[in-house]
XYZ file of N, CA, C and O in Angstrom:
228
model
N 132.561 157.636 97.307
C 132.458 157.117 98.663
C 133.836 157.136 99.298
O 134.847 156.971 98.634
N 133.877 157.348 100.571
C 135.160 157.494 101.251
C 136.003 156.228 101.235
O 137.218 156.302 101.268
N 135.363 155.062 101.137
C 136.162 153.832 101.101
C 136.890 153.674 99.771
O 137.802 152.871 99.648
N 136.520 154.459 98.769
C 137.211 154.436 97.482
C 138.269 155.522 97.370
O 138.974 155.609 96.363
N 138.408 156.344 98.379
C 139.368 157.438 98.364
C 140.792 156.951 98.123
O 141.551 157.597 97.396
N 141.144 155.818 98.665
C 142.507 155.298 98.499
C 142.837 155.029 97.032
O 143.963 155.242 96.594
N 141.835 154.634 96.255
C 142.065 154.376 94.828
C 142.340 155.686 94.090
O 143.227 155.748 93.240
N 141.618 156.725 94.440
C 141.850 158.046 93.861
C 143.241 158.562 94.213
O 143.991 159.011 93.350
N 143.590 158.478 95.489
C 144.898 158.982 95.931
C 146.056 158.216 95.302
O 147.056 158.819 94.910
N 145.921 156.912 95.212
C 146.985 156.114 94.571
C 147.132 156.491 93.105
O 148.244 156.571 92.585
N 146.015 156.719 92.438
C 146.065 157.112 91.030
C 146.726 158.462 90.847
O 147.591 158.634 89.978
N 146.351 159.428 91.656
C 146.922 160.777 91.551
C 148.416 160.763 91.872
O 149.210 161.389 91.184
N 148.786 160.034 92.923
C 150.190 159.996 93.352
C 151.024 158.999 92.558
O 152.228 158.895 92.768
N 150.368 158.271 91.657
C 151.033 157.254 90.846
C 151.740 156.218 91.712
O 152.868 155.820 91.438
N 151.044 155.803 92.765
C 151.551 154.765 93.656
C 150.982 153.437 93.202
O 149.772 153.294 93.020
N 151.833 152.468 93.034
C 151.404 151.150 92.591
C 151.267 150.213 93.790
O 152.248 149.937 94.480
N 150.037 149.777 94.042
C 149.774 148.819 95.110
C 148.908 147.696 94.549
O 148.154 147.883 93.599
N 149.006 146.540 95.152
C 148.307 145.356 94.658
C 146.788 145.535 94.634
O 146.111 145.058 93.727
N 146.227 146.230 95.611
C 144.780 146.340 95.733
C 144.163 147.518 94.982
O 142.951 147.742 95.068
N 144.960 148.273 94.257
C 144.430 149.405 93.488
C 143.431 148.905 92.452
O 143.647 147.917 91.770
N 142.299 149.597 92.326
C 141.249 149.228 91.375
C 140.885 150.469 90.563
O 140.258 151.398 91.069
N 141.270 150.485 89.302
C 141.037 151.645 88.440
C 139.554 151.929 88.238
O 139.169 153.065 87.964
N 138.680 150.938 88.419
C 137.242 151.175 88.261
C 136.676 152.002 89.414
O 135.558 152.480 89.344
N 137.468 152.175 90.482
C 137.043 152.988 91.624
C 137.774 154.326 91.687
O 137.621 155.073 92.633
N 138.556 154.621 90.673
C 139.327 155.863 90.599
C 138.698 156.766 89.540
O 138.807 156.494 88.342
N 138.012 157.843 89.940
C 137.316 158.696 88.972
C 138.219 159.449 87.999
O 137.717 160.076 87.073
N 139.522 159.380 88.167
C 140.428 160.058 87.242
C 140.855 159.154 86.083
O 141.610 159.596 85.227
N 140.374 157.913 86.050
C 140.755 156.996 84.980
C 139.603 156.772 84.006
O 138.434 156.994 84.329
N 139.940 156.319 82.816
C 138.916 155.965 81.822
C 138.167 154.707 82.235
O 137.061 154.460 81.755
N 138.755 153.901 83.112
C 138.134 152.655 83.552
C 137.117 152.853 84.674
O 136.450 151.900 85.090
N 136.986 154.082 85.181
C 136.083 154.357 86.292
C 134.665 153.909 85.953
O 134.140 154.208 84.885
N 134.031 153.201 86.880
C 132.679 152.699 86.686
C 131.709 153.506 87.550
O 131.490 153.195 88.712
N 131.113 154.519 86.969
C 130.187 155.382 87.694
C 128.830 154.717 87.907
O 128.010 155.213 88.668
N 128.593 153.595 87.244
C 127.301 152.919 87.334
C 127.288 151.734 88.286
O 126.269 151.052 88.401
N 128.377 151.502 88.973
C 128.422 150.338 89.865
C 127.493 150.550 91.062
O 127.209 151.676 91.460
N 127.017 149.465 91.605
C 126.154 149.529 92.777
C 127.023 149.816 93.988
O 128.049 149.191 94.200
N 126.607 150.797 94.783
C 127.355 151.178 95.976
C 126.536 150.771 97.203
O 125.450 151.296 97.422
N 127.061 149.840 97.960
C 126.363 149.313 99.130
C 126.847 150.051 100.377
O 128.042 150.172 100.620
N 125.897 150.532 101.171
C 126.191 151.236 102.417
C 125.868 150.335 103.591
O 124.793 149.740 103.646
N 126.793 150.250 104.533
C 126.594 149.496 105.762
C 126.256 148.023 105.498
O 125.466 147.423 106.215
N 126.810 147.500 104.419
C 126.652 146.093 104.027
C 125.210 145.667 103.780
O 124.907 144.491 103.784
N 124.288 146.638 103.567
C 122.910 146.222 103.337
C 122.092 147.134 102.431
O 121.134 146.696 101.837
N 122.439 148.400 102.304
C 121.602 149.334 101.561
C 122.274 149.803 100.283
O 123.441 150.175 100.285
N 121.513 149.810 99.192
C 121.988 150.348 97.922
C 121.949 151.872 98.045
O 120.869 152.470 98.086
N 123.090 152.490 98.126
C 123.176 153.928 98.367
C 122.388 154.733 97.329
O 121.605 155.611 97.672
N 122.597 154.456 96.055
C 121.969 155.266 95.016
C 120.452 155.092 94.978
O 119.723 156.034 94.720
N 119.956 153.914 95.243
C 118.521 153.663 95.169
C 117.784 154.065 96.449
O 116.678 154.578 96.399
N 118.402 153.850 97.599
C 117.702 154.028 98.863
C 118.095 155.272 99.659
O 117.278 155.806 100.398
N 119.334 155.728 99.538
C 119.817 156.758 100.452
C 120.216 158.083 99.819
O 120.241 159.108 100.496
N 120.529 158.101 98.562
C 121.107 159.283 97.926
C 120.212 160.515 98.030
O 120.706 161.632 98.185
N 118.920 160.358 97.966
C 118.004 161.497 97.973
C 117.652 161.987 99.375
O 117.001 163.021 99.519
N 118.069 161.256 100.393
C 117.759 161.668 101.769
C 118.537 162.925 102.144
O 119.641 163.153 101.684
N 117.937 163.716 103.000
C 118.628 164.904 103.524
C 118.819 164.743 105.022
O 118.024 164.084 105.694
N 119.853 165.334 105.528
C 120.131 165.255 106.956
C 119.070 166.023 107.736
O 118.664 167.109 107.331
N 118.657 165.450 108.817
C 117.654 166.084 109.676
C 118.334 166.555 110.964
O 119.038 165.794 111.601
N 118.109 167.808 111.364
C 118.721 168.290 112.602
C 118.127 167.554 113.802
O 116.971 167.145 113.784
N 118.930 167.416 114.833
C 118.466 166.723 116.040
C 117.634 167.632 116.890
O 117.727 168.787 116.941
């Protein structure tokens, strides 16, 4: 998810910041691929939205 991009970039660049979370950085052993990902503060992305396809207007 794009909101976790900062964790990936900090890990790759080896930048140390207080809010870095290794469980959100896919390049670490601590990465949690099974965590629940909430979209728009209400929807479970993996359960409700992941299989949807974009519809042309």
